[in-house]
PDB file of C-alpha atoms in Angstrom:
ATOM      1  CA  MET A 644      13.056  20.961  -8.128  1.00 28.00           C
ATOM      2  CA  ALA A 645      10.814  20.918  -5.053  1.00 33.00           C
ATOM      3  CA  ALA A 646       9.531  17.573  -3.807  1.00 35.00           C
ATOM      4  CA  PRO A 647       5.779  16.962  -3.740  1.00 43.00           C
ATOM      5  CA  PRO A 648       4.338  16.826  -0.221  1.00 52.00           C
ATOM      6  CA  SER A 649       3.404  13.466   1.238  1.00 65.00           C
ATOM      7  CA  SER A 650      -0.236  14.576   1.328  1.00 75.00           C
ATOM      8  CA  ARG A 651      -0.205  14.809  -2.460  1.00 79.00           C
ATOM      9  CA  LEU A 652       1.062  11.250  -2.803  1.00 84.00           C
ATOM     10  CA  GLN A 653      -1.578  10.021  -0.378  1.00 84.00           C
ATOM     11  CA  ASN A 654      -4.228  11.906  -2.324  1.00 87.00           C
ATOM     12  CA  MET A 655      -3.211  10.051  -5.493  1.00 90.00           C
ATOM     13  CA  LEU A 656      -3.324   6.714  -3.663  1.00 94.00           C
ATOM     14  CA  GLN A 657      -6.717   7.642  -2.217  1.00 92.00           C
ATOM     15  CA  THR A 658      -8.225   8.676  -5.552  1.00 93.00           C
ATOM     16  CA  ALA A 659      -6.905   5.592  -7.323  1.00 95.00           C
ATOM     17  CA  VAL A 660      -8.057   3.026  -4.751  1.00 95.00           C
ATOM     18  CA  GLN A 661     -11.476   4.631  -4.338  1.00 94.00           C
ATOM     19  CA  SER A 662     -11.978   4.609  -8.105  1.00 95.00           C
ATOM     20  CA  VAL A 663     -11.702   0.799  -8.131  1.00 96.00           C
ATOM     21  CA  GLN A 664     -13.104   0.231  -4.613  1.00 95.00           C
ATOM     22  CA  TRP A 665     -10.284  -2.013  -3.414  1.00 97.00           C
ATOM     23  CA  THR A 666      -9.326  -2.406   0.248  1.00 96.00           C
ATOM     24  CA  TYR A 667      -6.033  -0.521   0.338  1.00 96.00           C
ATOM     25  CA  SER A 668      -3.279   1.042  -1.742  1.00 96.00           C
ATOM     26  CA  LEU A 669       0.415   1.352  -0.839  1.00 94.00           C
ATOM     27  CA  PHE A 670       3.482   2.921  -2.383  1.00 96.00           C
ATOM     28  CA  TRP A 671       6.774   1.078  -1.885  1.00 97.00           C
ATOM     29  CA  GLN A 672       9.550   3.610  -2.459  1.00 95.00           C
ATOM     30  CA  LEU A 673      13.142   2.771  -3.363  1.00 94.00           C
ATOM     31  CA  CYS A 674      15.531   3.659  -0.532  1.00 92.00           C
ATOM     32  CA  PRO A 675      18.697   4.875  -2.311  1.00 89.00           C
ATOM     33  CA  GLN A 676      20.932   4.298   0.723  1.00 90.00           C
ATOM     34  CA  GLN A 677      20.171   0.582   0.879  1.00 91.00           C
ATOM     35  CA  GLY A 678      18.715  -0.104  -2.538  1.00 94.00           C
ATOM     36  CA  ILE A 679      15.546  -1.690  -1.136  1.00 96.00           C
ATOM     37  CA  LEU A 680      11.843  -0.896  -1.319  1.00 97.00           C
ATOM     38  CA  VAL A 681      10.384   0.566   1.866  1.00 96.00           C
ATOM     39  CA  TRP A 682       6.978   1.938   2.835  1.00 92.00           C
ATOM     40  CA  GLY A 683       6.433   5.330   1.227  1.00 92.00           C
ATOM     41  CA  ASP A 684       2.756   5.995   1.951  1.00 91.00           C
ATOM     42  CA  GLY A 685      -0.622   4.313   1.809  1.00 92.00           C
ATOM     43  CA  TYR A 686      -4.376   4.674   1.957  1.00 93.00           C
ATOM     44  CA  TYR A 687      -6.783   2.344   3.765  1.00 91.00           C
ATOM     45  CA  ASN A 688     -10.172   1.997   2.076  1.00 91.00           C
ATOM     46  CA  GLY A 689     -11.606  -1.055   3.839  1.00 83.00           C
ATOM     47  CA  ALA A 690     -13.898  -1.951   6.711  1.00 74.00           C
ATOM     48  CA  ILE A 691     -13.646  -0.026   9.978  1.00 67.00           C
ATOM     49  CA  LYS A 692     -14.456  -1.463  13.404  1.00 59.00           C
ATOM     50  CA  THR A 693     -14.365   1.540  15.745  1.00 57.00           C
ATOM     51  CA  ARG A 694     -14.315   5.134  14.569  1.00 53.00           C
ATOM     52  CA  LYS A 695     -12.674   7.777  16.733  1.00 47.00           C
ATOM     53  CA  THR A 696     -12.680  11.475  15.990  1.00 46.00           C
ATOM     54  CA  VAL A 697     -12.467  14.819  17.757  1.00 44.00           C
ATOM     55  CA  GLN A 698     -14.310  16.673  15.002  1.00 49.00           C
ATOM     56  CA  PRO A 699     -17.637  18.108  16.240  1.00 47.00           C
ATOM     57  CA  MET A 700     -19.453  17.771  12.913  1.00 52.00           C
ATOM     58  CA  GLU A 701     -20.138  15.082  10.354  1.00 56.00           C
ATOM     59  CA  VAL A 702     -17.403  14.486   7.805  1.00 51.00           C
ATOM     60  CA  SER A 703     -17.592  12.944   4.360  1.00 54.00           C
ATOM     61  CA  THR A 704     -16.741   9.299   3.766  1.00 59.00           C
ATOM     62  CA  GLU A 705     -13.568  10.336   1.943  1.00 60.00           C
ATOM     63  CA  GLU A 706     -12.482  12.604   4.802  1.00 59.00           C
ATOM     64  CA  ALA A 707     -13.194   9.862   7.325  1.00 58.00           C
ATOM     65  CA  SER A 708     -11.164   7.322   5.334  1.00 61.00           C
ATOM     66  CA  LEU A 709      -8.253   9.729   5.015  1.00 60.00           C
ATOM     67  CA  GLN A 710      -8.327  10.362   8.745  1.00 63.00           C
ATOM     68  CA  ARG A 711      -8.379   6.607   9.353  1.00 65.00           C
ATOM     69  CA  SER A 712      -5.265   6.051   7.235  1.00 63.00           C
ATOM     70  CA  GLN A 713      -3.457   8.730   9.212  1.00 67.00           C
ATOM     71  CA  GLN A 714      -4.615   7.247  12.524  1.00 65.00           C
ATOM     72  CA  LEU A 715      -3.372   3.791  11.508  1.00 60.00           C
ATOM     73  CA  ARG A 716       0.073   5.170  10.700  1.00 63.00           C
ATOM     74  CA  GLU A 717       0.133   7.053  14.009  1.00 67.00           C
ATOM     75  CA  LEU A 718      -0.842   3.884  15.876  1.00 63.00           C
ATOM     76  CA  TYR A 719       1.997   1.960  14.244  1.00 56.00           C
ATOM     77  CA  GLU A 720       4.504   4.651  15.166  1.00 65.00           C
ATOM     78  CA  SER A 721       3.144   4.679  18.712  1.00 62.00           C
ATOM     79  CA  LEU A 722       3.440   0.902  19.048  1.00 63.00           C
ATOM     80  CA  SER A 723       6.955   0.963  17.585  1.00 62.00           C
ATOM     81  CA  ALA A 724       8.026   3.636  20.057  1.00 63.00           C
ATOM     82  CA  GLY A 725       6.566   1.742  22.997  1.00 61.00           C
ATOM     83  CA  GLU A 726       4.132   4.513  23.852  1.00 50.00           C
ATOM     84  CA  THR A 727       1.256   2.132  24.548  1.00 46.00           C
ATOM     85  CA  ASN A 728       2.387   2.185  28.187  1.00 51.00           C
ATOM     86  CA  GLN A 729       1.876   5.950  28.278  1.00 52.00           C
ATOM     87  CA  PRO A 730      -1.765   6.464  27.211  1.00 49.00           C
ATOM     88  CA  ALA A 731      -1.888   9.969  28.684  1.00 43.00           C
ATOM     89  CA  ARG A 732       0.505  11.181  25.998  1.00 48.00           C
ATOM     90  CA  ARG A 733      -1.765  10.036  23.175  1.00 47.00           C
ATOM     91  CA  PRO A 734      -4.663  12.176  21.859  1.00 47.00           C
ATOM     92  CA  CYS A 735      -8.197  11.106  22.726  1.00 42.00           C
ATOM     93  CA  ALA A 736      -8.924  10.262  19.085  1.00 55.00           C
ATOM     94  CA  ALA A 737      -5.910   7.945  18.808  1.00 61.00           C
ATOM     95  CA  LEU A 738      -6.614   4.334  17.905  1.00 58.00           C
ATOM     96  CA  SER A 739      -5.814   1.355  20.106  1.00 58.00           C
ATOM     97  CA  PRO A 740      -5.105  -2.190  18.841  1.00 59.00           C
ATOM     98  CA  GLU A 741      -8.550  -3.380  19.932  1.00 63.00           C
ATOM     99  CA  ASP A 742     -10.146  -0.768  17.643  1.00 68.00           C
ATOM    100  CA  LEU A 743      -8.890  -2.430  14.461  1.00 74.00           C
ATOM    101  CA  THR A 744     -10.371  -4.908  12.017  1.00 82.00           C
ATOM    102  CA  GLU A 745      -8.124  -7.697  10.713  1.00 88.00           C
ATOM    103  CA  SER A 746      -7.740  -5.916   7.378  1.00 89.00           C
ATOM    104  CA  GLU A 747      -6.641  -2.768   9.205  1.00 88.00           C
ATOM    105  CA  TRP A 748      -4.033  -4.857  11.032  1.00 84.00           C
ATOM    106  CA  PHE A 749      -2.756  -6.137   7.688  1.00 93.00           C
ATOM    107  CA  TYR A 750      -2.465  -2.584   6.381  1.00 90.00           C
ATOM    108  CA  LEU A 751      -0.762  -1.373   9.559  1.00 88.00           C
ATOM    109  CA  MET A 752       1.799  -4.206   9.579  1.00 89.00           C
ATOM    110  CA  CYS A 753       2.773  -3.539   5.966  1.00 93.00           C
ATOM    111  CA  VAL A 754       4.612  -0.475   7.283  1.00 90.00           C
ATOM    112  CA  SER A 755       7.203  -2.814   8.837  1.00 90.00           C
ATOM    113  CA  PHE A 756       8.088  -4.641   5.609  1.00 95.00           C
ATOM    114  CA  SER A 757      10.807  -3.912   3.069  1.00 95.00           C
ATOM    115  CA  PHE A 758      11.874  -5.740  -0.081  1.00 97.00           C
ATOM    116  CA  PRO A 759      15.139  -5.933  -2.026  1.00 96.00           C
ATOM    117  CA  PRO A 760      14.618  -5.828  -5.802  1.00 95.00           C
ATOM    118  CA  GLY A 761      13.635  -9.297  -6.978  1.00 95.00           C
ATOM    119  CA  VAL A 762      12.316 -10.418  -3.576  1.00 95.00           C
ATOM    120  CA  GLY A 763       8.646 -10.445  -2.592  1.00 95.00           C
ATOM    121  CA  LEU A 764       5.810  -9.248  -4.795  1.00 97.00           C
ATOM    122  CA  PRO A 765       6.934  -5.588  -4.759  1.00 97.00           C
ATOM    123  CA  GLY A 766      10.565  -6.580  -5.336  1.00 97.00           C
ATOM    124  CA  ARG A 767       9.667  -8.834  -8.262  1.00 97.00           C
ATOM    125  CA  ALA A 768       7.548  -6.157  -9.899  1.00 97.00           C
ATOM    126  CA  TYR A 769      10.302  -3.569  -9.496  1.00 97.00           C
ATOM    127  CA  ALA A 770      13.131  -5.808 -10.738  1.00 96.00           C
ATOM    128  CA  LYS A 771      11.242  -7.171 -13.758  1.00 96.00           C
ATOM    129  CA  ARG A 772       9.526  -3.855 -14.567  1.00 96.00           C
ATOM    130  CA  GLN A 773       6.275  -5.790 -14.940  1.00 96.00           C
ATOM    131  CA  HIS A 774       3.160  -5.950 -12.812  1.00 97.00           C
ATOM    132  CA  VAL A 775       2.610  -8.965 -10.556  1.00 98.00           C
ATOM    133  CA  TRP A 776      -0.935 -10.178  -9.880  1.00 98.00           C
ATOM    134  CA  LEU A 777      -1.515 -12.642  -7.028  1.00 98.00           C
ATOM    135  CA  THR A 778      -4.889 -14.294  -6.469  1.00 96.00           C
ATOM    136  CA  SER A 779      -5.671 -16.453  -3.414  1.00 94.00           C
ATOM    137  CA  ALA A 780      -3.112 -14.445  -1.432  1.00 95.00           C
ATOM    138  CA  ASN A 781      -4.719 -15.729   1.778  1.00 93.00           C
ATOM    139  CA  GLU A 782      -4.178 -19.364   0.769  1.00 94.00           C
ATOM    140  CA  VAL A 783      -0.644 -19.510  -0.624  1.00 94.00           C
ATOM    141  CA  ASP A 784       2.525 -20.446   1.252  1.00 93.00           C
ATOM    142  CA  SER A 785       4.624 -17.706   2.840  1.00 91.00           C
ATOM    143  CA  LYS A 786       7.366 -18.605   0.339  1.00 90.00           C
ATOM    144  CA  VAL A 787       5.027 -17.374  -2.364  1.00 91.00           C
ATOM    145  CA  PHE A 788       3.733 -14.363  -0.438  1.00 96.00           C
ATOM    146  CA  THR A 789       5.703 -13.118   2.572  1.00 94.00           C
ATOM    147  CA  ARG A 790       2.580 -11.644   4.184  1.00 96.00           C
ATOM    148  CA  ALA A 791       0.422 -14.738   3.575  1.00 95.00           C
ATOM    149  CA  ILE A 792      -0.306 -15.357   7.275  1.00 94.00           C
ATOM    150  CA  LEU A 793      -1.409 -11.761   7.752  1.00 94.00           C
ATOM    151  CA  ALA A 794      -3.457 -11.967   4.560  1.00 95.00           C
ATOM    152  CA  LYS A 795      -5.216 -15.102   5.794  1.00 94.00           C
ATOM    153  CA  SER A 796      -6.309 -13.375   9.009  1.00 92.00           C
ATOM    154  CA  ALA A 797      -7.373 -10.280   7.091  1.00 93.00           C
ATOM    155  CA  ARG A 798      -9.022 -12.256   4.258  1.00 94.00           C
ATOM    156  CA  ILE A 799      -6.948 -10.370   1.702  1.00 96.00           C
ATOM    157  CA  GLN A 800      -7.408 -12.485  -1.429  1.00 97.00           C
ATOM    158  CA  THR A 801      -5.929 -10.421  -4.255  1.00 98.00           C
ATOM    159  CA  VAL A 802      -2.711  -8.372  -4.289  1.00 98.00           C
ATOM    160  CA  VAL A 803      -1.399  -6.473  -7.307  1.00 98.00           C
ATOM    161  CA  CYS A 804       1.995  -4.750  -7.563  1.00 98.00           C
ATOM    162  CA  ILE A 805       2.693  -2.312 -10.402  1.00 97.00           C
ATOM    163  CA  PRO A 806       6.199  -0.861 -10.957  1.00 96.00           C
ATOM    164  CA  LEU A 807       6.740   2.890 -11.283  1.00 92.00           C
ATOM    165  CA  LEU A 808      10.009   4.721 -11.918  1.00 88.00           C
ATOM    166  CA  ASP A 809      11.146   4.995  -8.299  1.00 88.00           C
ATOM    167  CA  GLY A 810       9.021   2.351  -6.613  1.00 94.00           C
ATOM    168  CA  VAL A 811       5.985   0.105  -6.743  1.00 97.00           C
ATOM    169  CA  VAL A 812       2.311   0.798  -6.122  1.00 97.00           C
ATOM    170  CA  GLU A 813       0.399  -2.061  -4.467  1.00 98.00           C
ATOM    171  CA  PHE A 814      -3.352  -2.651  -4.321  1.00 98.00           C
ATOM    172  CA  GLY A 815      -5.069  -5.260  -2.148  1.00 98.00           C
ATOM    173  CA  MET A 816      -8.616  -6.615  -2.071  1.00 96.00           C
ATOM    174  CA  THR A 817     -10.664  -8.883   0.219  1.00 96.00           C
ATOM    175  CA  GLU A 818     -12.287 -10.519  -2.810  1.00 96.00           C
ATOM    176  CA  LYS A 819     -10.739 -12.813  -5.416  1.00 96.00           C
ATOM    177  CA  VAL A 820     -10.213 -10.853  -8.626  1.00 97.00           C
ATOM    178  CA  GLN A 821      -8.749 -12.392 -11.771  1.00 96.00           C
ATOM    179  CA  GLU A 822      -6.039 -10.545 -13.643  1.00 97.00           C
ATOM    180  CA  ASP A 823      -7.315  -7.738 -15.845  1.00 96.00           C
ATOM    181  CA  LEU A 824      -4.983  -5.560 -17.893  1.00 96.00           C
ATOM    182  CA  ARG A 825      -7.653  -2.854 -17.988  1.00 96.00           C
ATOM    183  CA  PHE A 826      -7.228  -2.548 -14.220  1.00 97.00           C
ATOM    184  CA  ILE A 827      -3.452  -2.190 -14.606  1.00 96.00           C
ATOM    185  CA  GLN A 828      -3.851   0.497 -17.254  1.00 95.00           C
ATOM    186  CA  HIS A 829      -6.446   2.308 -15.164  1.00 96.00           C
ATOM    187  CA  VAL A 830      -4.245   2.387 -12.059  1.00 94.00           C
ATOM    188  CA  LYS A 831      -1.161   3.491 -14.001  1.00 94.00           C
ATOM    189  CA  SER A 832      -3.092   6.470 -15.340  1.00 93.00           C
ATOM    190  CA  PHE A 833      -3.072   7.982 -11.838  1.00 93.00           C
ATOM    191  CA  PHE A 834       0.716   7.910 -11.609  1.00 89.00           C
ATOM    192  CA  VAL A 835       2.054   9.774 -14.622  1.00 76.00           C
ATOM    193  CA  ASP A 836       4.724  12.417 -15.216  1.00 52.00           C
ATOM    194  CA  HIS A 837       7.901  12.806 -13.178  1.00 33.00           C
ATOM    195  CA  HIS A 838       9.119  14.579 -10.066  1.00 37.00           C
ATOM    196  CA  HIS A 839      11.748  14.150  -7.352  1.00 40.00           C
ATOM    197  CA  PRO A 840      10.268  12.699  -4.131  1.00 44.00           C
ATOM    198  CA  HIS A 841      11.742  12.991  -0.643  1.00 45.00           C
ATOM    199  CA  PRO A 842      14.341  10.230  -0.149  1.00 48.00           C
ATOM    200  CA  PRO A 843      12.916   7.629   2.260  1.00 48.00           C
ATOM    201  CA  LYS A 844      14.579   6.888   5.578  1.00 45.00           C
ATOM    202  CA  PRO A 845      16.769   3.756   5.642  1.00 43.00           C
ATOM    203  CA  ALA A 846      14.869   0.630   6.655  1.00 42.00           C
ATOM    204  CA  LEU A 847      16.163  -1.601   9.434  1.00 38.00           C
ATOM    205  CA  SER A 848      15.256  -4.913   7.815  1.00 36.00           C
ATOM    206  CA  GLU A 849      14.999  -6.514   4.426  1.00 35.00           C
ATOM    207  CA  HIS A 850      11.621  -8.063   5.202  1.00 45.00           C
ATOM    208  CA  SER A 851       9.912  -7.039   8.427  1.00 43.00           C
ATOM    209  CA  THR A 852      10.766  -5.399  11.715  1.00 40.00           C
ATOM    210  CA  SER A 853       8.726  -4.300  14.681  1.00 39.00           C
ATOM    211  CA  ASN A 854      10.659  -1.019  14.770  1.00 37.00           C
ATOM    212  CA  PRO A 855      11.406   0.243  11.248  1.00 36.00           C
ATOM    213  CA  ALA A 856      13.009   3.561  10.543  1.00 34.00           C
ATOM    214  CA  ALA A 857      10.011   5.616  10.079  1.00 33.00           C
ATOM    215  CA  SER A 858      16.430   7.442  -6.372  1.00 32.00           C
ATOM    216  CA  SER A 859      18.001   8.912  -8.739  1.00 30.00           C
ATOM    217  CA  GLU A 860      14.896   8.189 -10.796  1.00 31.00           C
ATOM    218  CA  HIS A 861      11.646   9.853  -9.876  1.00 32.00           C
ATOM    219  CA  THR A 862       7.869   9.895 -10.225  1.00 34.00           C
ATOM    220  CA  ARG A 863       5.252  12.590  -9.870  1.00 33.00           C
ATOM    221  CA  PHE A 864       1.730  11.537  -9.052  1.00 36.00           C
ATOM    222  CA  GLN A 865      -1.026  13.120 -11.083  1.00 36.00           C
ATOM    223  CA  SER A 866      -4.674  12.104 -11.098  1.00 36.00           C
ATOM    224  CA  PRO A 867      -6.750  12.007 -14.286  1.00 39.00           C
ATOM    225  CA  PRO A 868     -10.495  12.662 -14.398  1.00 39.00           C
ATOM    226  CA  LEU A 869     -12.547   9.593 -13.509  1.00 38.00           C
ATOM    227  CA  ALA A 870     -14.594   9.303 -16.673  1.00 38.00           C
ATOM    228  CA  ALA A 871     -14.649   5.533 -17.167  1.00 45.00           C
ATOM    229  CA  MET A 872     -13.694   2.869 -14.685  1.00 49.00           C
ATOM    230  CA  TYR A 873     -11.410   0.970 -17.062  1.00 50.00           C
ATOM    231  CA  PRO A 874     -10.435   1.989 -20.610  1.00 48.00           C
ATOM    232  CA  PRO A 875     -10.436  -0.952 -23.081  1.00 44.00           C
ATOM    233  CA  VAL A 876      -7.132  -2.681 -23.828  1.00 44.00           C
ATOM    234  CA  ASP A 877      -5.920  -5.829 -25.535  1.00 44.00           C
ATOM    235  CA  LEU A 878      -6.181  -8.716 -23.070  1.00 40.00           C
ATOM    236  CA  THR A 879      -4.223 -11.290 -25.080  1.00 40.00           C
ATOM    237  CA  ALA A 880      -1.350 -11.160 -22.578  1.00 43.00           C
ATOM    238  CA  ALA A 881      -3.565 -11.130 -19.518  1.00 45.00           C
ATOM    239  CA  ASN A 882      -2.026 -14.223 -17.974  1.00 46.00           C
ATOM    240  CA  ALA A 883       1.595 -13.303 -18.594  1.00 45.00           C
ATOM    241  CA  ASN A 884       2.288 -11.985 -15.117  1.00 54.00           C
ATOM    242  CA  GLN A 885      -0.298 -13.781 -12.986  1.00 55.00           C
ATOM    243  CA  ILE A 886       1.083 -15.707 -10.028  1.00 53.00           C
ATOM    244  CA  ASP A 887      -0.683 -18.591  -8.352  1.00 44.00           C
ATOM    245  CA  GLU A 888       1.765 -21.157  -7.028  1.00 38.00           C
ATOM    246  CA  GLU A 889       5.235 -20.067  -8.179  1.00 44.00           C
ATOM    247  CA  GLU A 890       7.669 -18.724  -5.595  1.00 43.00           C
ATOM    248  CA  GLU A 891       8.454 -15.040  -5.325  1.00 45.00           C
ATOM    249  CA  GLU A 892      12.199 -15.440  -5.073  1.00 44.00           C
TER     250      GLU A 892
END
């Protein structure tokens, strides 16, 4: 069965995060070779400091945001490869570090992280098969949230990880948002059905590396119509998976 293109996955992440107006969405994909969660794809939906483009005409906000996500990934790959010393080889629309907001830096650096099942927010969500909701992500200790220092600089206050069959989808927000099971249900509705994805490249580190290598189970990503923001659900278990001060490991 043919694998869905990466652009389709990013489109699902884009549609989902724009429907709730959070800062970013990521997909942590299980690497079968090492059995750890690595960056699969993402979509940045937050503030932008400097916009660079080679397109001669105006583009929509959605097109501009999609281009920005691609530029951020290209910048990370460029920095990892040491190409910042060779600016002539980079296109004129390529981003430089000084072009980024702090929240863009947070998003960019997430590419370098990986998580064994049970470790970190994504690892916990994947191992327990339950969502993990962290508020005050910019205030907790790094033992609670591995990326806490980055989150503090970026003012990322809320991080939510939701397990899927072959990975974990993560949403982050610069505002403090209390746990809401309607949000979880809404996000899950974008990631339904099943399909074999491309196996991810092996990661070089269990947590973070400045030079990362860019499942038998599977997930297809399908977007529903955006009729209502959140469908109603029973909130009696709303606090079951919220994390404030307990450690991730």
